[in-house]
């Protein structure tokens, strides 16, 4: 850490200055920092979105009521009334209401169009159920619904929550892999630049050795400048990535299921931490890569 933030005065000329190598290193570090921070933000956003959707879906359920078409509308209405009566006295159910035809039309509009006549379709009657506490005993309420209204089905949206959580986990894993690849690419670039600098300064290295300089001193002479450029470059790239969520509109739907990562209080806290951590990891990665490359080159020299 001390080597990362310290600067020697009058260091030997093998240390990279503000020339092409230093500029390219800072540019690559900025690109890697941007990609790593963007991957981290994507992983955090996926986790937050999945958590919100899963939590919202866990607090609701749907009861589908089917009746044979031959029995007519009266049988359907009786079955719905019976299902609502069961739900009204079921522990863990806060509210149950029938979704009318207008609401069903609104739900189907994105797929069938706003002018679709849903009354002509063989659709079940839907009862929107709001849960409280731990919710009802699913097996018990399903049994009661079947007895009171044959054809009524309880749906706790488990088939939606499972794939959603698994998809979010895949996104998080991909984000971690993206951060690791960005760090590896930065380390490779720094190692190549350090080795090239040392090989190009072979005469200076020989002179330093002749006057008694140890390899440790030679490697430290340019490890700090390399690490500093990587630190500031990656920090700048991460800052640009952290600013992106503040420029995006929040996405929402009328059902209350939020699908965007809002620029809220959490993001104001996370953004500086993300920038600082990205810069620190880049600096330490560059420092380790520089010293490893220097050790290999000086050992062969």
PDB file of C-alpha atoms in Angstrom:
ATOM      1  CA  UNK A   1       0.000   0.000   0.000  1.00  0.00           C
ATOM      2  CA  UNK A   2       2.844   2.400   0.826  1.00  0.00           C
ATOM      3  CA  UNK A   3       4.381   1.773  -2.580  1.00  0.00           C
ATOM      4  CA  UNK A   4       1.078   2.548  -4.211  1.00  0.00           C
ATOM      5  CA  UNK A   5       0.744   6.062  -2.795  1.00  0.00           C
ATOM      6  CA  UNK A   6       4.378   7.085  -2.391  1.00  0.00           C
ATOM      7  CA  UNK A   7       6.431   8.997  -4.976  1.00  0.00           C
ATOM      8  CA  UNK A   8      10.198   9.092  -5.052  1.00  0.00           C
ATOM      9  CA  UNK A   9      11.919  12.321  -5.916  1.00  0.00           C
ATOM     10  CA  UNK A  10      14.603  12.077  -8.518  1.00  0.00           C
ATOM     11  CA  UNK A  11      13.818   8.458  -9.389  1.00  0.00           C
ATOM     12  CA  UNK A  12      15.883   6.749 -12.081  1.00  0.00           C
ATOM     13  CA  UNK A  13      14.895   7.311 -15.727  1.00  0.00           C
ATOM     14  CA  UNK A  14      13.449   3.842 -16.150  1.00  0.00           C
ATOM     15  CA  UNK A  15      10.332   4.999 -14.296  1.00  0.00           C
ATOM     16  CA  UNK A  16       7.588   5.812 -16.848  1.00  0.00           C
ATOM     17  CA  UNK A  17       6.752   9.487 -17.087  1.00  0.00           C
ATOM     18  CA  UNK A  18       3.946  11.145 -18.977  1.00  0.00           C
ATOM     19  CA  UNK A  19       4.901   9.621 -22.290  1.00  0.00           C
ATOM     20  CA  UNK A  20       3.096   7.153 -24.502  1.00  0.00           C
ATOM     21  CA  UNK A  21       3.437   4.179 -22.153  1.00  0.00           C
ATOM     22  CA  UNK A  22       2.008   6.039 -19.185  1.00  0.00           C
ATOM     23  CA  UNK A  23      -0.831   7.498 -21.253  1.00  0.00           C
ATOM     24  CA  UNK A  24      -1.748   4.150 -22.798  1.00  0.00           C
ATOM     25  CA  UNK A  25      -1.636   2.484 -19.411  1.00  0.00           C
ATOM     26  CA  UNK A  26      -3.998   5.091 -17.950  1.00  0.00           C
ATOM     27  CA  UNK A  27      -6.334   4.702 -20.949  1.00  0.00           C
ATOM     28  CA  UNK A  28      -6.460   0.915 -20.635  1.00  0.00           C
ATOM     29  CA  UNK A  29      -6.991   1.214 -16.888  1.00  0.00           C
ATOM     30  CA  UNK A  30      -9.881   3.632 -17.484  1.00  0.00           C
ATOM     31  CA  UNK A  31     -11.493   1.212 -19.936  1.00  0.00           C
ATOM     32  CA  UNK A  32     -11.050  -1.738 -17.594  1.00  0.00           C
ATOM     33  CA  UNK A  33     -12.324   0.304 -14.660  1.00  0.00           C
ATOM     34  CA  UNK A  34     -15.404   1.319 -16.623  1.00  0.00           C
ATOM     35  CA  UNK A  35     -16.161  -2.269 -17.661  1.00  0.00           C
ATOM     36  CA  UNK A  36     -15.574  -3.655 -14.170  1.00  0.00           C
ATOM     37  CA  UNK A  37     -17.745  -0.999 -12.519  1.00  0.00           C
ATOM     38  CA  UNK A  38     -20.465  -1.423 -15.138  1.00  0.00           C
ATOM     39  CA  UNK A  39     -20.450  -5.189 -14.559  1.00  0.00           C
ATOM     40  CA  UNK A  40     -20.682  -4.648 -10.806  1.00  0.00           C
ATOM     41  CA  UNK A  41     -23.582  -2.225 -11.235  1.00  0.00           C
ATOM     42  CA  UNK A  42     -25.360  -4.709 -13.506  1.00  0.00           C
ATOM     43  CA  UNK A  43     -24.937  -7.436 -10.909  1.00  0.00           C
ATOM     44  CA  UNK A  44     -26.243  -5.210  -8.119  1.00  0.00           C
ATOM     45  CA  UNK A  45     -29.162  -4.062 -10.262  1.00  0.00           C
ATOM     46  CA  UNK A  46     -30.076  -7.637 -11.164  1.00  0.00           C
ATOM     47  CA  UNK A  47     -30.060  -8.615  -7.504  1.00  0.00           C
ATOM     48  CA  UNK A  48     -32.201  -5.634  -6.545  1.00  0.00           C
ATOM     49  CA  UNK A  49     -34.690  -6.151  -9.349  1.00  0.00           C
ATOM     50  CA  UNK A  50     -34.998  -9.872  -8.605  1.00  0.00           C
ATOM     51  CA  UNK A  51     -35.423  -9.151  -4.903  1.00  0.00           C
ATOM     52  CA  UNK A  52     -38.173  -6.593  -5.513  1.00  0.00           C
ATOM     53  CA  UNK A  53     -40.065  -8.775  -7.973  1.00  0.00           C
ATOM     54  CA  UNK A  54     -39.737 -11.874  -5.806  1.00  0.00           C
ATOM     55  CA  UNK A  55     -40.854  -9.999  -2.687  1.00  0.00           C
ATOM     56  CA  UNK A  56     -43.835  -8.497  -4.517  1.00  0.00           C
ATOM     57  CA  UNK A  57     -44.848 -11.843  -5.995  1.00  0.00           C
ATOM     58  CA  UNK A  58     -44.498 -13.541  -2.606  1.00  0.00           C
ATOM     59  CA  UNK A  59     -47.102 -11.162  -1.138  1.00  0.00           C
ATOM     60  CA  UNK A  60     -49.767 -11.968  -3.718  1.00  0.00           C
ATOM     61  CA  UNK A  61     -51.472 -15.006  -5.158  1.00  0.00           C
ATOM     62  CA  UNK A  62     -54.108 -15.671  -7.782  1.00  0.00           C
ATOM     63  CA  UNK A  63     -57.078 -17.998  -7.743  1.00  0.00           C
ATOM     64  CA  UNK A  64     -58.276 -19.160 -11.147  1.00  0.00           C
ATOM     65  CA  UNK A  65     -61.875 -20.315 -11.314  1.00  0.00           C
ATOM     66  CA  UNK A  66     -62.843 -22.570 -14.225  1.00  0.00           C
ATOM     67  CA  UNK A  67     -66.316 -23.863 -15.009  1.00  0.00           C
ATOM     68  CA  UNK A  68     -67.549 -25.785 -18.043  1.00  0.00           C
ATOM     69  CA  UNK A  69     -68.883 -23.439 -20.667  1.00  0.00           C
ATOM     70  CA  UNK A  70     -72.029 -25.526 -20.940  1.00  0.00           C
ATOM     71  CA  UNK A  71     -72.992 -24.671 -17.353  1.00  0.00           C
ATOM     72  CA  UNK A  72     -73.389 -21.012 -18.239  1.00  0.00           C
ATOM     73  CA  UNK A  73     -72.502 -17.739 -16.548  1.00  0.00           C
ATOM     74  CA  UNK A  74     -74.594 -18.506 -13.471  1.00  0.00           C
ATOM     75  CA  UNK A  75     -72.414 -21.455 -12.530  1.00  0.00           C
ATOM     76  CA  UNK A  76     -69.296 -19.344 -12.985  1.00  0.00           C
ATOM     77  CA  UNK A  77     -70.642 -16.587 -10.712  1.00  0.00           C
ATOM     78  CA  UNK A  78     -71.630 -19.116  -8.054  1.00  0.00           C
ATOM     79  CA  UNK A  79     -68.169 -20.685  -8.129  1.00  0.00           C
ATOM     80  CA  UNK A  80     -66.511 -17.277  -7.801  1.00  0.00           C
ATOM     81  CA  UNK A  81     -68.763 -16.360  -4.873  1.00  0.00           C
ATOM     82  CA  UNK A  82     -67.932 -19.642  -3.144  1.00  0.00           C
ATOM     83  CA  UNK A  83     -64.184 -19.114  -3.668  1.00  0.00           C
ATOM     84  CA  UNK A  84     -64.363 -15.571  -2.305  1.00  0.00           C
ATOM     85  CA  UNK A  85     -66.238 -16.864   0.751  1.00  0.00           C
ATOM     86  CA  UNK A  86     -63.488 -19.392   1.449  1.00  0.00           C
ATOM     87  CA  UNK A  87     -60.757 -16.791   1.049  1.00  0.00           C
ATOM     88  CA  UNK A  88     -62.574 -14.321   3.327  1.00  0.00           C
ATOM     89  CA  UNK A  89     -62.127 -16.643   6.324  1.00  0.00           C
ATOM     90  CA  UNK A  90     -58.720 -18.105   5.431  1.00  0.00           C
ATOM     91  CA  UNK A  91     -55.910 -17.135   7.855  1.00  0.00           C
ATOM     92  CA  UNK A  92     -53.055 -15.395   6.068  1.00  0.00           C
ATOM     93  CA  UNK A  93     -55.286 -13.783   3.429  1.00  0.00           C
ATOM     94  CA  UNK A  94     -55.572 -10.022   3.853  1.00  0.00           C
ATOM     95  CA  UNK A  95     -57.796  -9.294   0.874  1.00  0.00           C
ATOM     96  CA  UNK A  96     -59.375 -11.063  -2.066  1.00  0.00           C
ATOM     97  CA  UNK A  97     -61.087  -9.351  -4.971  1.00  0.00           C
ATOM     98  CA  UNK A  98     -62.393 -10.414  -8.336  1.00  0.00           C
ATOM     99  CA  UNK A  99     -60.503  -9.036 -11.342  1.00  0.00           C
ATOM    100  CA  UNK A 100     -63.170  -7.639 -13.640  1.00  0.00           C
ATOM    101  CA  UNK A 101     -63.216  -7.796 -17.428  1.00  0.00           C
ATOM    102  CA  UNK A 102     -61.715  -4.308 -17.809  1.00  0.00           C
ATOM    103  CA  UNK A 103     -58.716  -5.268 -15.674  1.00  0.00           C
ATOM    104  CA  UNK A 104     -58.263  -8.527 -17.590  1.00  0.00           C
ATOM    105  CA  UNK A 105     -58.372  -6.576 -20.851  1.00  0.00           C
ATOM    106  CA  UNK A 106     -55.652  -4.281 -19.527  1.00  0.00           C
ATOM    107  CA  UNK A 107     -53.500  -7.282 -18.564  1.00  0.00           C
ATOM    108  CA  UNK A 108     -53.893  -8.848 -22.009  1.00  0.00           C
ATOM    109  CA  UNK A 109     -53.564  -5.602 -23.989  1.00  0.00           C
ATOM    110  CA  UNK A 110     -49.756  -5.826 -24.479  1.00  0.00           C
ATOM    111  CA  UNK A 111     -50.211  -9.193 -26.229  1.00  0.00           C
ATOM    112  CA  UNK A 112     -53.682  -9.044 -27.801  1.00  0.00           C
ATOM    113  CA  UNK A 113     -54.138  -5.306 -28.297  1.00  0.00           C
ATOM    114  CA  UNK A 114     -56.229  -2.775 -26.435  1.00  0.00           C
ATOM    115  CA  UNK A 115     -59.327  -3.477 -28.532  1.00  0.00           C
ATOM    116  CA  UNK A 116     -59.354  -7.243 -28.001  1.00  0.00           C
ATOM    117  CA  UNK A 117     -62.715  -8.696 -26.946  1.00  0.00           C
ATOM    118  CA  UNK A 118     -61.659 -10.883 -24.020  1.00  0.00           C
ATOM    119  CA  UNK A 119     -65.256 -11.918 -23.411  1.00  0.00           C
ATOM    120  CA  UNK A 120     -65.009 -14.099 -26.516  1.00  0.00           C
ATOM    121  CA  UNK A 121     -62.037 -15.984 -25.116  1.00  0.00           C
ATOM    122  CA  UNK A 122     -62.278 -19.046 -22.828  1.00  0.00           C
ATOM    123  CA  UNK A 123     -60.648 -17.269 -19.906  1.00  0.00           C
ATOM    124  CA  UNK A 124     -61.028 -18.223 -16.258  1.00  0.00           C
ATOM    125  CA  UNK A 125     -62.277 -15.808 -13.648  1.00  0.00           C
ATOM    126  CA  UNK A 126     -59.325 -14.418 -11.708  1.00  0.00           C
ATOM    127  CA  UNK A 127     -59.302 -13.540  -8.026  1.00  0.00           C
ATOM    128  CA  UNK A 128     -56.451 -11.318  -6.848  1.00  0.00           C
ATOM    129  CA  UNK A 129     -55.352 -12.370  -3.349  1.00  0.00           C
ATOM    130  CA  UNK A 130     -53.221 -10.198  -1.059  1.00  0.00           C
ATOM    131  CA  UNK A 131     -51.382 -12.106   1.649  1.00  0.00           C
ATOM    132  CA  UNK A 132     -50.328 -11.133   5.152  1.00  0.00           C
ATOM    133  CA  UNK A 133     -47.819 -12.597   7.552  1.00  0.00           C
ATOM    134  CA  UNK A 134     -46.537 -15.990   6.451  1.00  0.00           C
ATOM    135  CA  UNK A 135     -49.548 -16.469   4.205  1.00  0.00           C
ATOM    136  CA  UNK A 136     -52.036 -19.344   4.276  1.00  0.00           C
ATOM    137  CA  UNK A 137     -51.402 -23.062   4.313  1.00  0.00           C
ATOM    138  CA  UNK A 138     -51.360 -23.651   0.566  1.00  0.00           C
ATOM    139  CA  UNK A 139     -52.401 -27.301   0.750  1.00  0.00           C
ATOM    140  CA  UNK A 140     -55.283 -26.509   3.107  1.00  0.00           C
ATOM    141  CA  UNK A 141     -56.614 -23.525   1.139  1.00  0.00           C
ATOM    142  CA  UNK A 142     -56.332 -25.452  -2.129  1.00  0.00           C
ATOM    143  CA  UNK A 143     -58.356 -28.290  -0.616  1.00  0.00           C
ATOM    144  CA  UNK A 144     -61.029 -25.899   0.676  1.00  0.00           C
ATOM    145  CA  UNK A 145     -61.253 -24.119  -2.668  1.00  0.00           C
ATOM    146  CA  UNK A 146     -61.645 -27.398  -4.545  1.00  0.00           C
ATOM    147  CA  UNK A 147     -64.424 -28.471  -2.189  1.00  0.00           C
ATOM    148  CA  UNK A 148     -66.319 -25.164  -2.354  1.00  0.00           C
ATOM    149  CA  UNK A 149     -65.709 -24.348  -6.015  1.00  0.00           C
ATOM    150  CA  UNK A 150     -64.620 -27.303  -8.150  1.00  0.00           C
ATOM    151  CA  UNK A 151     -62.219 -26.026 -10.809  1.00  0.00           C
ATOM    152  CA  UNK A 152     -60.709 -23.312  -8.572  1.00  0.00           C
ATOM    153  CA  UNK A 153     -56.899 -23.327  -8.610  1.00  0.00           C
ATOM    154  CA  UNK A 154     -54.482 -21.578  -6.230  1.00  0.00           C
ATOM    155  CA  UNK A 155     -51.415 -20.029  -7.882  1.00  0.00           C
ATOM    156  CA  UNK A 156     -48.681 -18.604  -5.631  1.00  0.00           C
ATOM    157  CA  UNK A 157     -46.527 -17.547  -8.644  1.00  0.00           C
ATOM    158  CA  UNK A 158     -43.760 -19.934  -7.617  1.00  0.00           C
ATOM    159  CA  UNK A 159     -43.126 -20.867 -11.248  1.00  0.00           C
ATOM    160  CA  UNK A 160     -42.327 -17.186 -11.912  1.00  0.00           C
ATOM    161  CA  UNK A 161     -40.173 -16.542  -8.837  1.00  0.00           C
ATOM    162  CA  UNK A 162     -37.875 -19.514  -9.370  1.00  0.00           C
ATOM    163  CA  UNK A 163     -36.663 -18.657 -12.895  1.00  0.00           C
ATOM    164  CA  UNK A 164     -36.430 -14.992 -11.932  1.00  0.00           C
ATOM    165  CA  UNK A 165     -34.127 -15.704  -9.001  1.00  0.00           C
ATOM    166  CA  UNK A 166     -32.029 -18.117 -11.065  1.00  0.00           C
ATOM    167  CA  UNK A 167     -31.683 -15.561 -13.868  1.00  0.00           C
ATOM    168  CA  UNK A 168     -30.573 -12.894 -11.383  1.00  0.00           C
ATOM    169  CA  UNK A 169     -27.999 -15.289  -9.946  1.00  0.00           C
ATOM    170  CA  UNK A 170     -26.638 -15.943 -13.444  1.00  0.00           C
ATOM    171  CA  UNK A 171     -26.341 -12.205 -14.034  1.00  0.00           C
ATOM    172  CA  UNK A 172     -24.469 -11.790 -10.747  1.00  0.00           C
ATOM    173  CA  UNK A 173     -22.106 -14.622 -11.664  1.00  0.00           C
ATOM    174  CA  UNK A 174     -21.514 -13.029 -15.053  1.00  0.00           C
ATOM    175  CA  UNK A 175     -20.803  -9.705 -13.334  1.00  0.00           C
ATOM    176  CA  UNK A 176     -18.219 -11.325 -11.060  1.00  0.00           C
ATOM    177  CA  UNK A 177     -16.618 -12.973 -14.089  1.00  0.00           C
ATOM    178  CA  UNK A 178     -16.567  -9.610 -15.886  1.00  0.00           C
ATOM    179  CA  UNK A 179     -14.803  -7.928 -12.971  1.00  0.00           C
ATOM    180  CA  UNK A 180     -12.261 -10.760 -12.774  1.00  0.00           C
ATOM    181  CA  UNK A 181     -11.587 -10.615 -16.529  1.00  0.00           C
ATOM    182  CA  UNK A 182     -11.143  -6.831 -16.397  1.00  0.00           C
ATOM    183  CA  UNK A 183      -8.615  -7.197 -13.565  1.00  0.00           C
ATOM    184  CA  UNK A 184      -6.786  -9.952 -15.455  1.00  0.00           C
ATOM    185  CA  UNK A 185      -6.657  -7.874 -18.639  1.00  0.00           C
ATOM    186  CA  UNK A 186      -5.302  -4.888 -16.708  1.00  0.00           C
ATOM    187  CA  UNK A 187      -2.680  -7.061 -15.033  1.00  0.00           C
ATOM    188  CA  UNK A 188      -1.586  -8.450 -18.395  1.00  0.00           C
ATOM    189  CA  UNK A 189      -1.340  -4.969 -19.929  1.00  0.00           C
ATOM    190  CA  UNK A 190       0.657  -3.628 -16.992  1.00  0.00           C
ATOM    191  CA  UNK A 191       2.986  -6.626 -17.014  1.00  0.00           C
ATOM    192  CA  UNK A 192       3.680  -6.213 -20.730  1.00  0.00           C
ATOM    193  CA  UNK A 193       4.258  -2.464 -20.340  1.00  0.00           C
ATOM    194  CA  UNK A 194       6.557  -3.002 -17.355  1.00  0.00           C
ATOM    195  CA  UNK A 195       8.575  -5.647 -19.164  1.00  0.00           C
ATOM    196  CA  UNK A 196       8.876  -3.456 -22.259  1.00  0.00           C
ATOM    197  CA  UNK A 197      10.026  -0.536 -20.136  1.00  0.00           C
ATOM    198  CA  UNK A 198      12.668  -2.622 -18.422  1.00  0.00           C
ATOM    199  CA  UNK A 199      13.930  -4.155 -21.661  1.00  0.00           C
ATOM    200  CA  UNK A 200      14.122  -0.754 -23.300  1.00  0.00           C
ATOM    201  CA  UNK A 201      16.064   0.564 -20.295  1.00  0.00           C
ATOM    202  CA  UNK A 202      18.480  -2.369 -20.164  1.00  0.00           C
ATOM    203  CA  UNK A 203      21.478  -0.010 -20.261  1.00  0.00           C
ATOM    204  CA  UNK A 204      20.193   1.966 -17.305  1.00  0.00           C
ATOM    205  CA  UNK A 205      19.536  -1.250 -15.399  1.00  0.00           C
ATOM    206  CA  UNK A 206      23.105  -2.431 -15.968  1.00  0.00           C
ATOM    207  CA  UNK A 207      24.446   0.920 -14.824  1.00  0.00           C
ATOM    208  CA  UNK A 208      22.341   0.835 -11.661  1.00  0.00           C
ATOM    209  CA  UNK A 209      23.571  -2.656 -10.890  1.00  0.00           C
ATOM    210  CA  UNK A 210      27.161  -1.588 -11.405  1.00  0.00           C
ATOM    211  CA  UNK A 211      26.824   1.141  -8.782  1.00  0.00           C
ATOM    212  CA  UNK A 212      25.290  -1.308  -6.318  1.00  0.00           C
ATOM    213  CA  UNK A 213      21.531  -0.963  -6.852  1.00  0.00           C
ATOM    214  CA  UNK A 214      19.570  -4.064  -5.970  1.00  0.00           C
ATOM    215  CA  UNK A 215      16.799  -5.476  -8.121  1.00  0.00           C
ATOM    216  CA  UNK A 216      14.288  -4.560  -5.429  1.00  0.00           C
ATOM    217  CA  UNK A 217      15.228  -0.892  -5.757  1.00  0.00           C
ATOM    218  CA  UNK A 218      15.008  -1.052  -9.560  1.00  0.00           C
ATOM    219  CA  UNK A 219      11.552  -2.630  -9.555  1.00  0.00           C
ATOM    220  CA  UNK A 220      10.239  -0.161  -6.976  1.00  0.00           C
ATOM    221  CA  UNK A 221      11.523   2.726  -9.075  1.00  0.00           C
ATOM    222  CA  UNK A 222       8.713   2.317 -11.601  1.00  0.00           C
ATOM    223  CA  UNK A 223       6.207   0.086  -9.763  1.00  0.00           C
ATOM    224  CA  UNK A 224       4.742   3.127  -7.995  1.00  0.00           C
ATOM    225  CA  UNK A 225       4.213   5.255 -11.148  1.00  0.00           C
ATOM    226  CA  UNK A 226       2.621   2.329 -12.962  1.00  0.00           C
ATOM    227  CA  UNK A 227       0.289   1.652 -10.033  1.00  0.00           C
ATOM    228  CA  UNK A 228      -0.642   5.326  -9.701  1.00  0.00           C
ATOM    229  CA  UNK A 229      -1.573   5.621 -13.365  1.00  0.00           C
ATOM    230  CA  UNK A 230      -3.652   2.467 -13.152  1.00  0.00           C
ATOM    231  CA  UNK A 231      -5.326   3.762  -9.985  1.00  0.00           C
ATOM    232  CA  UNK A 232      -6.308   7.140 -11.405  1.00  0.00           C
ATOM    233  CA  UNK A 233      -7.274   5.689 -14.793  1.00  0.00           C
ATOM    234  CA  UNK A 234      -9.481   2.978 -13.300  1.00  0.00           C
ATOM    235  CA  UNK A 235     -10.988   5.493 -10.895  1.00  0.00           C
ATOM    236  CA  UNK A 236     -11.940   7.774 -13.777  1.00  0.00           C
ATOM    237  CA  UNK A 237     -13.478   4.878 -15.704  1.00  0.00           C
ATOM    238  CA  UNK A 238     -15.402   3.663 -12.653  1.00  0.00           C
ATOM    239  CA  UNK A 239     -16.663   7.196 -12.026  1.00  0.00           C
ATOM    240  CA  UNK A 240     -18.068   7.339 -15.553  1.00  0.00           C
ATOM    241  CA  UNK A 241     -19.774   3.953 -15.069  1.00  0.00           C
ATOM    242  CA  UNK A 242     -21.167   4.947 -11.657  1.00  0.00           C
ATOM    243  CA  UNK A 243     -22.722   8.053 -13.196  1.00  0.00           C
ATOM    244  CA  UNK A 244     -24.732   6.045 -15.737  1.00  0.00           C
ATOM    245  CA  UNK A 245     -27.597   4.956 -13.420  1.00  0.00           C
ATOM    246  CA  UNK A 246     -28.241   8.608 -12.529  1.00  0.00           C
ATOM    247  CA  UNK A 247     -28.911   9.371 -16.202  1.00  0.00           C
ATOM    248  CA  UNK A 248     -31.368   6.511 -16.800  1.00  0.00           C
ATOM    249  CA  UNK A 249     -35.114   6.903 -16.264  1.00  0.00           C
ATOM    250  CA  UNK A 250     -36.726   4.737 -13.637  1.00  0.00           C
ATOM    251  CA  UNK A 251     -38.883   2.027 -15.145  1.00  0.00           C
ATOM    252  CA  UNK A 252     -42.086   0.960 -13.466  1.00  0.00           C
ATOM    253  CA  UNK A 253     -45.406  -0.663 -14.174  1.00  0.00           C
ATOM    254  CA  UNK A 254     -48.834  -0.014 -12.779  1.00  0.00           C
ATOM    255  CA  UNK A 255     -48.864  -3.241 -10.764  1.00  0.00           C
ATOM    256  CA  UNK A 256     -46.184  -1.832  -8.498  1.00  0.00           C
ATOM    257  CA  UNK A 257     -43.473  -4.256  -9.598  1.00  0.00           C
ATOM    258  CA  UNK A 258     -40.438  -2.015  -9.952  1.00  0.00           C
ATOM    259  CA  UNK A 259     -37.980  -3.033 -12.617  1.00  0.00           C
ATOM    260  CA  UNK A 260     -35.409  -0.243 -12.521  1.00  0.00           C
ATOM    261  CA  UNK A 261     -32.447   0.627 -10.365  1.00  0.00           C
ATOM    262  CA  UNK A 262     -33.407   4.089  -9.149  1.00  0.00           C
ATOM    263  CA  UNK A 263     -30.807   6.731  -8.324  1.00  0.00           C
ATOM    264  CA  UNK A 264     -31.812   6.706  -4.675  1.00  0.00           C
ATOM    265  CA  UNK A 265     -30.065   6.940  -1.345  1.00  0.00           C
ATOM    266  CA  UNK A 266     -28.452   3.511  -1.708  1.00  0.00           C
ATOM    267  CA  UNK A 267     -26.880   4.427  -5.024  1.00  0.00           C
ATOM    268  CA  UNK A 268     -25.509   7.675  -3.629  1.00  0.00           C
ATOM    269  CA  UNK A 269     -23.698   5.609  -1.017  1.00  0.00           C
ATOM    270  CA  UNK A 270     -22.639   2.806  -3.354  1.00  0.00           C
ATOM    271  CA  UNK A 271     -21.272   5.007  -6.144  1.00  0.00           C
ATOM    272  CA  UNK A 272     -18.324   6.480  -4.166  1.00  0.00           C
ATOM    273  CA  UNK A 273     -17.546   3.081  -2.652  1.00  0.00           C
ATOM    274  CA  UNK A 274     -17.600   1.516  -6.112  1.00  0.00           C
ATOM    275  CA  UNK A 275     -15.232   4.131  -7.524  1.00  0.00           C
ATOM    276  CA  UNK A 276     -12.813   3.879  -4.602  1.00  0.00           C
ATOM    277  CA  UNK A 277     -12.809   0.080  -4.542  1.00  0.00           C
ATOM    278  CA  UNK A 278     -12.301  -0.137  -8.314  1.00  0.00           C
ATOM    279  CA  UNK A 279      -9.403   2.311  -8.184  1.00  0.00           C
ATOM    280  CA  UNK A 280      -7.813   0.515  -5.231  1.00  0.00           C
ATOM    281  CA  UNK A 281      -8.136  -2.933  -6.803  1.00  0.00           C
ATOM    282  CA  UNK A 282      -6.694  -1.613 -10.083  1.00  0.00           C
ATOM    283  CA  UNK A 283      -3.763   0.010  -8.283  1.00  0.00           C
ATOM    284  CA  UNK A 284      -2.940  -3.087  -6.263  1.00  0.00           C
ATOM    285  CA  UNK A 285      -3.333  -5.273  -9.360  1.00  0.00           C
ATOM    286  CA  UNK A 286      -0.982  -3.029 -11.326  1.00  0.00           C
ATOM    287  CA  UNK A 287       1.497  -2.978  -8.446  1.00  0.00           C
ATOM    288  CA  UNK A 288       1.556  -6.763  -8.191  1.00  0.00           C
ATOM    289  CA  UNK A 289       1.769  -7.212 -11.960  1.00  0.00           C
ATOM    290  CA  UNK A 290       4.582  -4.679 -12.256  1.00  0.00           C
ATOM    291  CA  UNK A 291       6.662  -6.283  -9.546  1.00  0.00           C
ATOM    292  CA  UNK A 292       6.069  -9.765 -10.962  1.00  0.00           C
ATOM    293  CA  UNK A 293       7.127  -8.639 -14.437  1.00  0.00           C
ATOM    294  CA  UNK A 294      10.152  -6.809 -13.048  1.00  0.00           C
ATOM    295  CA  UNK A 295      11.212  -9.853 -11.063  1.00  0.00           C
ATOM    296  CA  UNK A 296      11.037 -12.064 -14.177  1.00  0.00           C
ATOM    297  CA  UNK A 297      12.862  -9.606 -16.418  1.00  0.00           C
ATOM    298  CA  UNK A 298      15.574  -8.727 -13.903  1.00  0.00           C
ATOM    299  CA  UNK A 299      16.109 -12.373 -13.056  1.00  0.00           C
ATOM    300  CA  UNK A 300      16.814 -13.167 -16.691  1.00  0.00           C
ATOM    301  CA  UNK A 301      18.906 -10.066 -17.132  1.00  0.00           C
TER     302      UNK A 301
END
